[in-house]
Amino acid sequence: MRVFPLVSALCALLLTACGNGGNLDQTAQPDHQAEWRDVLQHKKVAASAAATVAQKQVYADSVRAFVQKHPNHGRGREVWERIQLEFADELAAHGRYRDALRFYRSVLTHDPVNVRAQQGVELAVDRLAVTREKLLALEKGMSRGDVADLLGKPLPGWTERKQRSSATIEAWYYQTRSGGVAGIYFREGKVFAAEESSNARESRLGS
């Protein structure tokens, strides 16, 4: 089941919330159970197998709004952190490492010892640009899954596919630590070539 459309629908909203996280009123406030029960009603709808993207968005929005209003509500903060981590994981899984970093770092702002967020930051930073050592670890015959495990998935828009008479050729591009662009090339889903400095450098770095 693909959940990426949900990530796209909510990303701007959640990134805005992450950016405003440091401005929350930290004054102790009472636990507003009635408001929290309303949030839980949205959760029941969102958790349904038949829930729509819009219904899940309403739930995420209700949690965010509640935490902004009541930043010291422990359960609310816990749920909001989990939602941010789930979206960060989804973004990272689709190669959107910079967006994922903002979610992970937002969680760490309020929970500096959150292991999942710490690991997410480390992984996202590592995947933003590949090292020469990792490129040298590539081998002919590797699958797309093997390459994704080693280098991460390419950024959105950093892949190309061409259908030739003899085979389907696919190219994955990655920014390197040296500032260039590396190219990994697949024939029928298997690596047949790679180059540390691709001639796609200018077009990819400008995208």
mmCIF file with all atom_site columns, C-alpha atoms in Angstrom:
data_model
loop_
_atom_site.group_PDB
_atom_site.id
_atom_site.type_symbol
_atom_site.label_atom_id
_atom_site.label_alt_id
_atom_site.label_comp_id
_atom_site.label_asym_id
_atom_site.label_entity_id
_atom_site.label_seq_id
_atom_site.pdbx_PDB_ins_code
_atom_site.Cartn_x
_atom_site.Cartn_y
_atom_site.Cartn_z
_atom_site.occupancy
_atom_site.B_iso_or_equiv
_atom_site.pdbx_formal_charge
_atom_site.auth_seq_id
_atom_site.auth_comp_id
_atom_site.auth_asym_id
_atom_site.auth_atom_id
_atom_site.pdbx_PDB_model_num
ATOM 1   C CA . MET A 1 1   ? 0.000   0.000  0.000   1.00 0.00 ? 1   MET A CA 1
ATOM 2   C CA . ARG A 1 2   ? 1.472   3.347  -1.034  1.00 0.00 ? 2   ARG A CA 1
ATOM 3   C CA . VAL A 1 3   ? 1.270   6.119  1.502   1.00 0.00 ? 3   VAL A CA 1
ATOM 4   C CA . PHE A 1 4   ? 3.374   8.658  -0.384  1.00 0.00 ? 4   PHE A CA 1
ATOM 5   C CA . PRO A 1 5   ? 0.308   10.636 -1.602  1.00 0.00 ? 5   PRO A CA 1
ATOM 6   C CA . LEU A 1 6   ? -0.470  11.273 2.064   1.00 0.00 ? 6   LEU A CA 1
ATOM 7   C CA . VAL A 1 7   ? 3.068   12.502 2.619   1.00 0.00 ? 7   VAL A CA 1
ATOM 8   C CA . SER A 1 8   ? 2.712   14.893 -0.304  1.00 0.00 ? 8   SER A CA 1
ATOM 9   C CA . ALA A 1 9   ? -0.623  16.183 0.938   1.00 0.00 ? 9   ALA A CA 1
ATOM 10  C CA . LEU A 1 10  ? 0.610   16.880 4.454   1.00 0.00 ? 10  LEU A CA 1
ATOM 11  C CA . CYS A 1 11  ? 4.267   17.747 3.945   1.00 0.00 ? 11  CYS A CA 1
ATOM 12  C CA . ALA A 1 12  ? 3.862   21.511 3.638   1.00 0.00 ? 12  ALA A CA 1
ATOM 13  C CA . LEU A 1 13  ? 1.558   21.633 6.666   1.00 0.00 ? 13  LEU A CA 1
ATOM 14  C CA . LEU A 1 14  ? 3.855   19.575 8.858   1.00 0.00 ? 14  LEU A CA 1
ATOM 15  C CA . LEU A 1 15  ? 7.033   21.342 7.774   1.00 0.00 ? 15  LEU A CA 1
ATOM 16  C CA . THR A 1 16  ? 5.408   24.648 8.718   1.00 0.00 ? 16  THR A CA 1
ATOM 17  C CA . ALA A 1 17  ? 4.529   23.203 12.103  1.00 0.00 ? 17  ALA A CA 1
ATOM 18  C CA . CYS A 1 18  ? 8.119   22.009 12.573  1.00 0.00 ? 18  CYS A CA 1
ATOM 19  C CA . GLY A 1 19  ? 9.400   25.457 11.768  1.00 0.00 ? 19  GLY A CA 1
ATOM 20  C CA . ASN A 1 20  ? 7.103   27.011 14.358  1.00 0.00 ? 20  ASN A CA 1
ATOM 21  C CA . GLY A 1 21  ? 7.889   24.445 17.047  1.00 0.00 ? 21  GLY A CA 1
ATOM 22  C CA . GLY A 1 22  ? 10.318  26.704 18.867  1.00 0.00 ? 22  GLY A CA 1
ATOM 23  C CA . ASN A 1 23  ? 7.663   29.410 19.246  1.00 0.00 ? 23  ASN A CA 1
ATOM 24  C CA . LEU A 1 24  ? 5.189   27.333 21.257  1.00 0.00 ? 24  LEU A CA 1
ATOM 25  C CA . ASP A 1 25  ? 3.999   28.867 24.497  1.00 0.00 ? 25  ASP A CA 1
ATOM 26  C CA . GLN A 1 26  ? 5.758   26.871 27.200  1.00 0.00 ? 26  GLN A CA 1
ATOM 27  C CA . THR A 1 27  ? 3.561   28.166 30.030  1.00 0.00 ? 27  THR A CA 1
ATOM 28  C CA . ALA A 1 28  ? 1.999   25.301 32.001  1.00 0.00 ? 28  ALA A CA 1
ATOM 29  C CA . GLN A 1 29  ? -1.646  24.833 31.082  1.00 0.00 ? 29  GLN A CA 1
ATOM 30  C CA . PRO A 1 30  ? -4.349  22.507 32.415  1.00 0.00 ? 30  PRO A CA 1
ATOM 31  C CA . ASP A 1 31  ? -5.096  19.211 30.731  1.00 0.00 ? 31  ASP A CA 1
ATOM 32  C CA . HIS A 1 32  ? -8.108  19.872 28.511  1.00 0.00 ? 32  HIS A CA 1
ATOM 33  C CA . GLN A 1 33  ? -9.639  16.409 28.342  1.00 0.00 ? 33  GLN A CA 1
ATOM 34  C CA . ALA A 1 34  ? -12.619 17.446 26.217  1.00 0.00 ? 34  ALA A CA 1
ATOM 35  C CA . GLU A 1 35  ? -10.340 18.805 23.510  1.00 0.00 ? 35  GLU A CA 1
ATOM 36  C CA . TRP A 1 36  ? -8.174  15.709 23.661  1.00 0.00 ? 36  TRP A CA 1
ATOM 37  C CA . ARG A 1 37  ? -11.235 13.483 23.280  1.00 0.00 ? 37  ARG A CA 1
ATOM 38  C CA . ASP A 1 38  ? -12.079 15.384 20.105  1.00 0.00 ? 38  ASP A CA 1
ATOM 39  C CA . VAL A 1 39  ? -8.593  14.606 18.789  1.00 0.00 ? 39  VAL A CA 1
ATOM 40  C CA . LEU A 1 40  ? -9.098  10.915 19.605  1.00 0.00 ? 40  LEU A CA 1
ATOM 41  C CA . GLN A 1 41  ? -12.334 10.912 17.617  1.00 0.00 ? 41  GLN A CA 1
ATOM 42  C CA . HIS A 1 42  ? -10.371 12.068 14.583  1.00 0.00 ? 42  HIS A CA 1
ATOM 43  C CA . LYS A 1 43  ? -7.872  9.298  15.287  1.00 0.00 ? 43  LYS A CA 1
ATOM 44  C CA . LYS A 1 44  ? -10.603 6.643  15.184  1.00 0.00 ? 44  LYS A CA 1
ATOM 45  C CA . VAL A 1 45  ? -11.689 7.855  11.766  1.00 0.00 ? 45  VAL A CA 1
ATOM 46  C CA . ALA A 1 46  ? -8.099  8.095  10.464  1.00 0.00 ? 46  ALA A CA 1
ATOM 47  C CA . ALA A 1 47  ? -7.239  4.596  11.719  1.00 0.00 ? 47  ALA A CA 1
ATOM 48  C CA . SER A 1 48  ? -10.058 3.014  9.725   1.00 0.00 ? 48  SER A CA 1
ATOM 49  C CA . ALA A 1 49  ? -9.049  0.872  6.769   1.00 0.00 ? 49  ALA A CA 1
ATOM 50  C CA . ALA A 1 50  ? -11.414 2.987  4.655   1.00 0.00 ? 50  ALA A CA 1
ATOM 51  C CA . ALA A 1 51  ? -9.955  6.316  5.827   1.00 0.00 ? 51  ALA A CA 1
ATOM 52  C CA . THR A 1 52  ? -9.258  8.850  3.102   1.00 0.00 ? 52  THR A CA 1
ATOM 53  C CA . VAL A 1 53  ? -6.182  11.064 2.745   1.00 0.00 ? 53  VAL A CA 1
ATOM 54  C CA . ALA A 1 54  ? -8.315  14.027 3.796   1.00 0.00 ? 54  ALA A CA 1
ATOM 55  C CA . GLN A 1 55  ? -9.467  12.274 6.990   1.00 0.00 ? 55  GLN A CA 1
ATOM 56  C CA . LYS A 1 56  ? -5.889  11.397 7.917   1.00 0.00 ? 56  LYS A CA 1
ATOM 57  C CA . GLN A 1 57  ? -4.888  14.972 7.264   1.00 0.00 ? 57  GLN A CA 1
ATOM 58  C CA . VAL A 1 58  ? -7.619  16.189 9.616   1.00 0.00 ? 58  VAL A CA 1
ATOM 59  C CA . TYR A 1 59  ? -6.245  13.917 12.344  1.00 0.00 ? 59  TYR A CA 1
ATOM 60  C CA . ALA A 1 60  ? -2.649  15.104 11.906  1.00 0.00 ? 60  ALA A CA 1
ATOM 61  C CA . ASP A 1 61  ? -3.840  18.712 11.821  1.00 0.00 ? 61  ASP A CA 1
ATOM 62  C CA . SER A 1 62  ? -5.874  18.239 14.995  1.00 0.00 ? 62  SER A CA 1
ATOM 63  C CA . VAL A 1 63  ? -2.898  16.787 16.878  1.00 0.00 ? 63  VAL A CA 1
ATOM 64  C CA . ARG A 1 64  ? -0.623  19.599 15.717  1.00 0.00 ? 64  ARG A CA 1
ATOM 65  C CA . ALA A 1 65  ? -3.142  22.265 16.727  1.00 0.00 ? 65  ALA A CA 1
ATOM 66  C CA . PHE A 1 66  ? -3.706  20.666 20.139  1.00 0.00 ? 66  PHE A CA 1
ATOM 67  C CA . VAL A 1 67  ? 0.019   20.492 20.897  1.00 0.00 ? 67  VAL A CA 1
ATOM 68  C CA . GLN A 1 68  ? 0.519   24.082 19.826  1.00 0.00 ? 68  GLN A CA 1
ATOM 69  C CA . LYS A 1 69  ? -2.218  25.125 22.240  1.00 0.00 ? 69  LYS A CA 1
ATOM 70  C CA . HIS A 1 70  ? -1.193  22.763 25.056  1.00 0.00 ? 70  HIS A CA 1
ATOM 71  C CA . PRO A 1 71  ? 2.557   22.135 24.675  1.00 0.00 ? 71  PRO A CA 1
ATOM 72  C CA . ASN A 1 72  ? 2.862   20.526 28.110  1.00 0.00 ? 72  ASN A CA 1
ATOM 73  C CA . HIS A 1 73  ? 0.271   17.813 27.420  1.00 0.00 ? 73  HIS A CA 1
ATOM 74  C CA . GLY A 1 74  ? 2.478   14.724 27.633  1.00 0.00 ? 74  GLY A CA 1
ATOM 75  C CA . ARG A 1 75  ? 0.346   12.343 25.590  1.00 0.00 ? 75  ARG A CA 1
ATOM 76  C CA . GLY A 1 76  ? -0.323  14.962 22.934  1.00 0.00 ? 76  GLY A CA 1
ATOM 77  C CA . ARG A 1 77  ? 3.387   15.692 22.572  1.00 0.00 ? 77  ARG A CA 1
ATOM 78  C CA . GLU A 1 78  ? 4.124   11.950 22.339  1.00 0.00 ? 78  GLU A CA 1
ATOM 79  C CA . VAL A 1 79  ? 1.565   11.424 19.569  1.00 0.00 ? 79  VAL A CA 1
ATOM 80  C CA . TRP A 1 80  ? 2.769   14.483 17.647  1.00 0.00 ? 80  TRP A CA 1
ATOM 81  C CA . GLU A 1 81  ? 6.351   13.236 17.830  1.00 0.00 ? 81  GLU A CA 1
ATOM 82  C CA . ARG A 1 82  ? 5.285   9.845  16.489  1.00 0.00 ? 82  ARG A CA 1
ATOM 83  C CA . ILE A 1 83  ? 3.438   11.456 13.578  1.00 0.00 ? 83  ILE A CA 1
ATOM 84  C CA . GLN A 1 84  ? 6.498   13.552 12.705  1.00 0.00 ? 84  GLN A CA 1
ATOM 85  C CA . LEU A 1 85  ? 8.756   10.505 12.850  1.00 0.00 ? 85  LEU A CA 1
ATOM 86  C CA . GLU A 1 86  ? 6.429   8.498  10.624  1.00 0.00 ? 86  GLU A CA 1
ATOM 87  C CA . PHE A 1 87  ? 6.409   11.245 8.008   1.00 0.00 ? 87  PHE A CA 1
ATOM 88  C CA . ALA A 1 88  ? 10.172  11.675 8.283   1.00 0.00 ? 88  ALA A CA 1
ATOM 89  C CA . ASP A 1 89  ? 10.656  7.955  7.660   1.00 0.00 ? 89  ASP A CA 1
ATOM 90  C CA . GLU A 1 90  ? 8.358   8.083  4.633   1.00 0.00 ? 90  GLU A CA 1
ATOM 91  C CA . LEU A 1 91  ? 10.148  11.098 3.195   1.00 0.00 ? 91  LEU A CA 1
ATOM 92  C CA . ALA A 1 92  ? 13.547  9.456  3.679   1.00 0.00 ? 92  ALA A CA 1
ATOM 93  C CA . ALA A 1 93  ? 12.259  6.268  2.045   1.00 0.00 ? 93  ALA A CA 1
ATOM 94  C CA . HIS A 1 94  ? 11.450  8.318  -1.066  1.00 0.00 ? 94  HIS A CA 1
ATOM 95  C CA . GLY A 1 95  ? 14.795  10.110 -1.169  1.00 0.00 ? 95  GLY A CA 1
ATOM 96  C CA . ARG A 1 96  ? 13.525  13.386 0.315   1.00 0.00 ? 96  ARG A CA 1
ATOM 97  C CA . TYR A 1 97  ? 16.285  13.541 2.908   1.00 0.00 ? 97  TYR A CA 1
ATOM 98  C CA . ARG A 1 98  ? 16.336  17.313 3.442   1.00 0.00 ? 98  ARG A CA 1
ATOM 99  C CA . ASP A 1 99  ? 12.626  17.373 4.293   1.00 0.00 ? 99  ASP A CA 1
ATOM 100 C CA . ALA A 1 100 ? 13.070  14.319 6.520   1.00 0.00 ? 100 ALA A CA 1
ATOM 101 C CA . LEU A 1 101 ? 15.865  16.073 8.421   1.00 0.00 ? 101 LEU A CA 1
ATOM 102 C CA . ARG A 1 102 ? 13.536  18.886 9.437   1.00 0.00 ? 102 ARG A CA 1
ATOM 103 C CA . PHE A 1 103 ? 11.083  16.433 10.973  1.00 0.00 ? 103 PHE A CA 1
ATOM 104 C CA . TYR A 1 104 ? 13.786  14.515 12.844  1.00 0.00 ? 104 TYR A CA 1
ATOM 105 C CA . ARG A 1 105 ? 15.385  17.704 14.138  1.00 0.00 ? 105 ARG A CA 1
ATOM 106 C CA . SER A 1 106 ? 12.019  19.083 15.234  1.00 0.00 ? 106 SER A CA 1
ATOM 107 C CA . VAL A 1 107 ? 11.499  15.989 17.379  1.00 0.00 ? 107 VAL A CA 1
ATOM 108 C CA . LEU A 1 108 ? 14.998  16.343 18.851  1.00 0.00 ? 108 LEU A CA 1
ATOM 109 C CA . THR A 1 109 ? 14.259  19.950 19.802  1.00 0.00 ? 109 THR A CA 1
ATOM 110 C CA . HIS A 1 110 ? 11.738  18.679 22.358  1.00 0.00 ? 110 HIS A CA 1
ATOM 111 C CA . ASP A 1 111 ? 13.200  15.211 22.950  1.00 0.00 ? 111 ASP A CA 1
ATOM 112 C CA . PRO A 1 112 ? 17.011  15.386 22.565  1.00 0.00 ? 112 PRO A CA 1
ATOM 113 C CA . VAL A 1 113 ? 17.524  11.727 23.491  1.00 0.00 ? 113 VAL A CA 1
ATOM 114 C CA . ASN A 1 114 ? 14.990  10.289 21.028  1.00 0.00 ? 114 ASN A CA 1
ATOM 115 C CA . VAL A 1 115 ? 16.967  7.421  19.510  1.00 0.00 ? 115 VAL A CA 1
ATOM 116 C CA . ARG A 1 116 ? 14.782  7.039  16.429  1.00 0.00 ? 116 ARG A CA 1
ATOM 117 C CA . ALA A 1 117 ? 15.155  10.726 15.567  1.00 0.00 ? 117 ALA A CA 1
ATOM 118 C CA . GLN A 1 118 ? 18.913  10.629 16.206  1.00 0.00 ? 118 GLN A CA 1
ATOM 119 C CA . GLN A 1 119 ? 19.300  7.636  13.898  1.00 0.00 ? 119 GLN A CA 1
ATOM 120 C CA . GLY A 1 120 ? 17.107  9.332  11.294  1.00 0.00 ? 120 GLY A CA 1
ATOM 121 C CA . VAL A 1 121 ? 19.315  12.421 11.297  1.00 0.00 ? 121 VAL A CA 1
ATOM 122 C CA . GLU A 1 122 ? 22.448  10.304 10.910  1.00 0.00 ? 122 GLU A CA 1
ATOM 123 C CA . LEU A 1 123 ? 20.963  8.343  8.012   1.00 0.00 ? 123 LEU A CA 1
ATOM 124 C CA . ALA A 1 124 ? 19.556  11.399 6.222   1.00 0.00 ? 124 ALA A CA 1
ATOM 125 C CA . VAL A 1 125 ? 22.825  13.321 6.515   1.00 0.00 ? 125 VAL A CA 1
ATOM 126 C CA . ASP A 1 126 ? 24.719  10.280 5.250   1.00 0.00 ? 126 ASP A CA 1
ATOM 127 C CA . ARG A 1 127 ? 22.406  9.919  2.255   1.00 0.00 ? 127 ARG A CA 1
ATOM 128 C CA . LEU A 1 128 ? 22.405  13.576 1.186   1.00 0.00 ? 128 LEU A CA 1
ATOM 129 C CA . ALA A 1 129 ? 25.682  12.997 -0.662  1.00 0.00 ? 129 ALA A CA 1
ATOM 130 C CA . VAL A 1 130 ? 27.490  9.715  -1.320  1.00 0.00 ? 130 VAL A CA 1
ATOM 131 C CA . THR A 1 131 ? 31.128  8.983  -0.546  1.00 0.00 ? 131 THR A CA 1
ATOM 132 C CA . ARG A 1 132 ? 33.715  7.594  -2.941  1.00 0.00 ? 132 ARG A CA 1
ATOM 133 C CA . GLU A 1 133 ? 34.074  4.554  -0.681  1.00 0.00 ? 133 GLU A CA 1
ATOM 134 C CA . LYS A 1 134 ? 30.416  3.658  -1.141  1.00 0.00 ? 134 LYS A CA 1
ATOM 135 C CA . LEU A 1 135 ? 30.640  4.116  -4.899  1.00 0.00 ? 135 LEU A CA 1
ATOM 136 C CA . LEU A 1 136 ? 33.622  1.769  -4.980  1.00 0.00 ? 136 LEU A CA 1
ATOM 137 C CA . ALA A 1 137 ? 31.540  -0.827 -3.138  1.00 0.00 ? 137 ALA A CA 1
ATOM 138 C CA . LEU A 1 138 ? 29.135  -1.062 -6.090  1.00 0.00 ? 138 LEU A CA 1
ATOM 139 C CA . GLU A 1 139 ? 29.300  -4.263 -8.108  1.00 0.00 ? 139 GLU A CA 1
ATOM 140 C CA . LYS A 1 140 ? 27.975  -5.308 -11.490 1.00 0.00 ? 140 LYS A CA 1
ATOM 141 C CA . GLY A 1 141 ? 24.793  -7.313 -11.218 1.00 0.00 ? 141 GLY A CA 1
ATOM 142 C CA . MET A 1 142 ? 23.483  -5.507 -8.140  1.00 0.00 ? 142 MET A CA 1
ATOM 143 C CA . SER A 1 143 ? 19.723  -4.948 -8.089  1.00 0.00 ? 143 SER A CA 1
ATOM 144 C CA . ARG A 1 144 ? 18.012  -1.622 -7.565  1.00 0.00 ? 144 ARG A CA 1
ATOM 145 C CA . GLY A 1 145 ? 17.273  -2.753 -4.006  1.00 0.00 ? 145 GLY A CA 1
ATOM 146 C CA . ASP A 1 146 ? 20.953  -3.498 -3.391  1.00 0.00 ? 146 ASP A CA 1
ATOM 147 C CA . VAL A 1 147 ? 21.948  -0.032 -4.595  1.00 0.00 ? 147 VAL A CA 1
ATOM 148 C CA . ALA A 1 148 ? 19.220  1.646  -2.528  1.00 0.00 ? 148 ALA A CA 1
ATOM 149 C CA . ASP A 1 149 ? 20.445  -0.190 0.573   1.00 0.00 ? 149 ASP A CA 1
ATOM 150 C CA . LEU A 1 150 ? 24.002  1.011  -0.060  1.00 0.00 ? 150 LEU A CA 1
ATOM 151 C CA . LEU A 1 151 ? 23.448  4.570  -1.329  1.00 0.00 ? 151 LEU A CA 1
ATOM 152 C CA . GLY A 1 152 ? 19.827  5.318  -0.464  1.00 0.00 ? 152 GLY A CA 1
ATOM 153 C CA . LYS A 1 153 ? 17.195  6.145  -3.066  1.00 0.00 ? 153 LYS A CA 1
ATOM 154 C CA . PRO A 1 154 ? 17.943  8.969  -5.502  1.00 0.00 ? 154 PRO A CA 1
ATOM 155 C CA . LEU A 1 155 ? 16.336  12.356 -4.962  1.00 0.00 ? 155 LEU A CA 1
ATOM 156 C CA . PRO A 1 156 ? 12.998  12.820 -6.741  1.00 0.00 ? 156 PRO A CA 1
ATOM 157 C CA . GLY A 1 157 ? 13.708  13.667 -10.386 1.00 0.00 ? 157 GLY A CA 1
ATOM 158 C CA . TRP A 1 158 ? 17.202  12.209 -10.282 1.00 0.00 ? 158 TRP A CA 1
ATOM 159 C CA . THR A 1 159 ? 16.372  9.072  -12.270 1.00 0.00 ? 159 THR A CA 1
ATOM 160 C CA . GLU A 1 160 ? 15.919  8.406  -15.977 1.00 0.00 ? 160 GLU A CA 1
ATOM 161 C CA . ARG A 1 161 ? 14.585  5.434  -17.903 1.00 0.00 ? 161 ARG A CA 1
ATOM 162 C CA . LYS A 1 162 ? 14.933  4.675  -21.595 1.00 0.00 ? 162 LYS A CA 1
ATOM 163 C CA . GLN A 1 163 ? 13.398  1.821  -23.506 1.00 0.00 ? 163 GLN A CA 1
ATOM 164 C CA . ARG A 1 164 ? 15.722  0.456  -26.147 1.00 0.00 ? 164 ARG A CA 1
ATOM 165 C CA . SER A 1 165 ? 15.077  -2.334 -28.587 1.00 0.00 ? 165 SER A CA 1
ATOM 166 C CA . SER A 1 166 ? 17.206  -4.771 -26.634 1.00 0.00 ? 166 SER A CA 1
ATOM 167 C CA . ALA A 1 167 ? 16.579  -3.747 -23.026 1.00 0.00 ? 167 ALA A CA 1
ATOM 168 C CA . THR A 1 168 ? 15.287  -1.171 -20.542 1.00 0.00 ? 168 THR A CA 1
ATOM 169 C CA . ILE A 1 169 ? 18.084  1.146  -19.397 1.00 0.00 ? 169 ILE A CA 1
ATOM 170 C CA . GLU A 1 170 ? 17.709  3.096  -16.165 1.00 0.00 ? 170 GLU A CA 1
ATOM 171 C CA . ALA A 1 171 ? 20.031  5.705  -14.645 1.00 0.00 ? 171 ALA A CA 1
ATOM 172 C CA . TRP A 1 172 ? 20.191  6.803  -11.018 1.00 0.00 ? 172 TRP A CA 1
ATOM 173 C CA . TYR A 1 173 ? 22.131  9.946  -10.136 1.00 0.00 ? 173 TYR A CA 1
ATOM 174 C CA . TYR A 1 174 ? 23.596  10.985 -6.769  1.00 0.00 ? 174 TYR A CA 1
ATOM 175 C CA . GLN A 1 175 ? 25.371  14.081 -5.548  1.00 0.00 ? 175 GLN A CA 1
ATOM 176 C CA . THR A 1 176 ? 28.815  13.216 -4.243  1.00 0.00 ? 176 THR A CA 1
ATOM 177 C CA . ARG A 1 177 ? 30.726  14.566 -1.247  1.00 0.00 ? 177 ARG A CA 1
ATOM 178 C CA . SER A 1 178 ? 33.145  16.196 -3.691  1.00 0.00 ? 178 SER A CA 1
ATOM 179 C CA . GLY A 1 179 ? 30.328  18.261 -5.197  1.00 0.00 ? 179 GLY A CA 1
ATOM 180 C CA . GLY A 1 180 ? 29.857  16.312 -8.415  1.00 0.00 ? 180 GLY A CA 1
ATOM 181 C CA . VAL A 1 181 ? 27.250  13.864 -9.653  1.00 0.00 ? 181 VAL A CA 1
ATOM 182 C CA . ALA A 1 182 ? 27.727  10.102 -9.855  1.00 0.00 ? 182 ALA A CA 1
ATOM 183 C CA . GLY A 1 183 ? 25.717  7.932  -12.241 1.00 0.00 ? 183 GLY A CA 1
ATOM 184 C CA . ILE A 1 184 ? 24.605  4.345  -11.672 1.00 0.00 ? 184 ILE A CA 1
ATOM 185 C CA . TYR A 1 185 ? 23.233  2.504  -14.713 1.00 0.00 ? 185 TYR A CA 1
ATOM 186 C CA . PHE A 1 186 ? 20.917  -0.502 -14.784 1.00 0.00 ? 186 PHE A CA 1
ATOM 187 C CA . ARG A 1 187 ? 20.043  -2.868 -17.627 1.00 0.00 ? 187 ARG A CA 1
ATOM 188 C CA . GLU A 1 188 ? 16.830  -4.763 -16.933 1.00 0.00 ? 188 GLU A CA 1
ATOM 189 C CA . GLY A 1 189 ? 17.104  -3.847 -13.246 1.00 0.00 ? 189 GLY A CA 1
ATOM 190 C CA . LYS A 1 190 ? 20.758  -4.903 -12.782 1.00 0.00 ? 190 LYS A CA 1
ATOM 191 C CA . VAL A 1 191 ? 23.833  -2.652 -12.499 1.00 0.00 ? 191 VAL A CA 1
ATOM 192 C CA . PHE A 1 192 ? 26.011  -2.821 -15.590 1.00 0.00 ? 192 PHE A CA 1
ATOM 193 C CA . ALA A 1 193 ? 28.032  0.398  -15.180 1.00 0.00 ? 193 ALA A CA 1
ATOM 194 C CA . ALA A 1 194 ? 28.742  3.300  -12.846 1.00 0.00 ? 194 ALA A CA 1
ATOM 195 C CA . GLU A 1 195 ? 30.739  6.492  -13.024 1.00 0.00 ? 195 GLU A CA 1
ATOM 196 C CA . GLU A 1 196 ? 31.956  8.669  -10.208 1.00 0.00 ? 196 GLU A CA 1
ATOM 197 C CA . SER A 1 197 ? 31.655  11.843 -12.298 1.00 0.00 ? 197 SER A CA 1
ATOM 198 C CA . SER A 1 198 ? 28.686  11.804 -14.652 1.00 0.00 ? 198 SER A CA 1
ATOM 199 C CA . ASN A 1 199 ? 28.185  14.138 -17.605 1.00 0.00 ? 199 ASN A CA 1
ATOM 200 C CA . ALA A 1 200 ? 24.764  14.831 -16.036 1.00 0.00 ? 200 ALA A CA 1
ATOM 201 C CA . ARG A 1 201 ? 26.566  17.028 -13.471 1.00 0.00 ? 201 ARG A CA 1
ATOM 202 C CA . GLU A 1 202 ? 25.336  20.434 -14.602 1.00 0.00 ? 202 GLU A CA 1
ATOM 203 C CA . SER A 1 203 ? 21.712  19.504 -15.240 1.00 0.00 ? 203 SER A CA 1
ATOM 204 C CA . ARG A 1 204 ? 21.351  17.552 -12.000 1.00 0.00 ? 204 ARG A CA 1
ATOM 205 C CA . LEU A 1 205 ? 23.005  20.082 -9.704  1.00 0.00 ? 205 LEU A CA 1
ATOM 206 C CA . GLY A 1 206 ? 20.854  22.786 -11.211 1.00 0.00 ? 206 GLY A CA 1
ATOM 207 C CA . SER A 1 207 ? 17.595  20.921 -10.555 1.00 0.00 ? 207 SER A CA 1
#
